[in-house]
C-alpha cells in the first residue's frame, strides 16, 4: 500500500532533513530502472545522507531488481550488511 499512502507519508516526513537520517544507507537498483530516468539526480542527492555507504547499479536490471537479478542483488545487499557489521 506504499503508493496509495504517498500523501500521508509525505506529511510524516516533509520536515525531515538529510541529517535526520543517521542510520547507514545504501542504494541497490537496476541500471534500466525508469525511476532513475525520471529523477537522474537522486543517486547524487543520496550522498548528502550522513552515513551513506554507496550504491550499486545492477546491469541489465530494471525496477524489480531483486526479481530480475536475485544473485547480484543479494551480493550487493550482503556487501552492504558486511560493511555495517
CSV table of C-alpha atoms in Angstrom, one decimal:
chain,number,residue,atom,x,y,z
A,1,UNK,CA,0.0,0.0,0.0
A,2,UNK,CA,3.0,2.3,-0.2
A,3,UNK,CA,1.8,4.1,-3.4
A,4,UNK,CA,-1.7,4.5,-2.0
A,5,UNK,CA,-0.3,6.2,1.1
A,6,UNK,CA,2.1,8.7,-0.6
A,7,UNK,CA,0.2,11.7,0.7
A,8,UNK,CA,0.2,10.5,4.3
A,9,UNK,CA,3.9,9.5,4.1
A,10,UNK,CA,4.7,13.0,2.8
A,11,UNK,CA,3.0,14.6,5.8
A,12,UNK,CA,5.1,12.4,8.2
A,13,UNK,CA,8.5,13.1,6.6
A,14,UNK,CA,8.1,16.6,5.0
A,15,UNK,CA,10.1,18.3,7.7
A,16,UNK,CA,13.0,15.8,7.9
A,17,UNK,CA,16.4,16.8,6.5
A,18,UNK,CA,19.2,14.6,5.3
A,19,UNK,CA,20.9,15.0,8.8
A,20,UNK,CA,17.8,13.3,10.4
A,21,UNK,CA,18.6,10.1,8.6
A,22,UNK,CA,21.5,8.9,10.7
A,23,UNK,CA,21.5,5.1,10.1
A,24,UNK,CA,23.7,3.6,7.4
A,25,UNK,CA,22.2,3.9,4.0
A,26,UNK,CA,22.9,2.1,0.7
A,27,UNK,CA,21.2,2.1,-2.7
A,28,UNK,CA,20.7,-1.0,-4.8
A,29,UNK,CA,19.0,-0.6,-8.2
A,30,UNK,CA,18.8,-1.6,-11.7
A,31,UNK,CA,20.6,0.5,-14.3
A,32,UNK,CA,17.5,0.3,-16.5
A,33,UNK,CA,15.1,1.4,-13.8
A,34,UNK,CA,12.9,4.2,-15.2
A,35,UNK,CA,12.8,5.9,-11.8
A,36,UNK,CA,16.4,6.8,-12.3
A,37,UNK,CA,15.5,8.4,-15.7
A,38,UNK,CA,12.7,10.3,-14.0
A,39,UNK,CA,15.0,11.6,-11.2
A,40,UNK,CA,18.6,11.4,-12.6
A,41,UNK,CA,19.9,13.4,-9.6
A,42,UNK,CA,18.6,11.0,-7.0
A,43,UNK,CA,21.7,9.0,-6.6
A,44,UNK,CA,23.8,12.1,-6.2
A,45,UNK,CA,21.5,13.5,-3.6
A,46,UNK,CA,21.8,10.3,-1.5
A,47,UNK,CA,25.4,11.3,-0.9
A,48,UNK,CA,24.0,14.1,1.4
A,49,UNK,CA,23.0,11.4,3.9
A,50,UNK,CA,25.4,11.4,6.9
A,51,UNK,CA,26.3,7.7,6.7
A,52,UNK,CA,25.7,6.9,3.0
A,53,UNK,CA,27.8,3.8,2.2
A,54,UNK,CA,27.4,4.0,-1.6
A,55,UNK,CA,25.3,2.4,-4.3
A,56,UNK,CA,25.2,-0.5,-6.8
A,57,UNK,CA,23.6,-0.3,-10.2
A,58,UNK,CA,22.9,-3.8,-11.5
A,59,UNK,CA,23.5,-4.1,-15.3
A,60,UNK,CA,20.5,-5.2,-17.3
A,61,UNK,CA,18.0,-4.9,-14.4
A,62,UNK,CA,15.0,-2.6,-14.2
A,63,UNK,CA,12.7,-1.6,-11.4
A,64,UNK,CA,12.1,-5.1,-9.9
A,65,UNK,CA,15.8,-5.6,-9.3
A,66,UNK,CA,15.6,-8.4,-6.7
A,67,UNK,CA,13.4,-10.5,-9.0
A,68,UNK,CA,15.3,-9.7,-12.2
A,69,UNK,CA,18.8,-10.3,-10.8
A,70,UNK,CA,18.5,-12.0,-7.5
A,71,UNK,CA,22.1,-13.1,-7.1
A,72,UNK,CA,23.5,-9.7,-8.0
A,73,UNK,CA,21.0,-8.1,-5.6
A,74,UNK,CA,21.9,-10.5,-2.8
A,75,UNK,CA,25.6,-10.0,-3.4
A,76,UNK,CA,25.2,-6.2,-3.2
A,77,UNK,CA,23.0,-6.4,-0.1
A,78,UNK,CA,25.3,-8.8,1.7
A,79,UNK,CA,28.3,-6.5,0.9
A,80,UNK,CA,26.5,-3.6,2.5
A,81,UNK,CA,25.4,-5.6,5.6
A,82,UNK,CA,29.0,-6.8,6.0
A,83,UNK,CA,30.2,-3.1,5.9
A,84,UNK,CA,27.8,-2.2,8.8
A,85,UNK,CA,28.9,-5.2,10.7
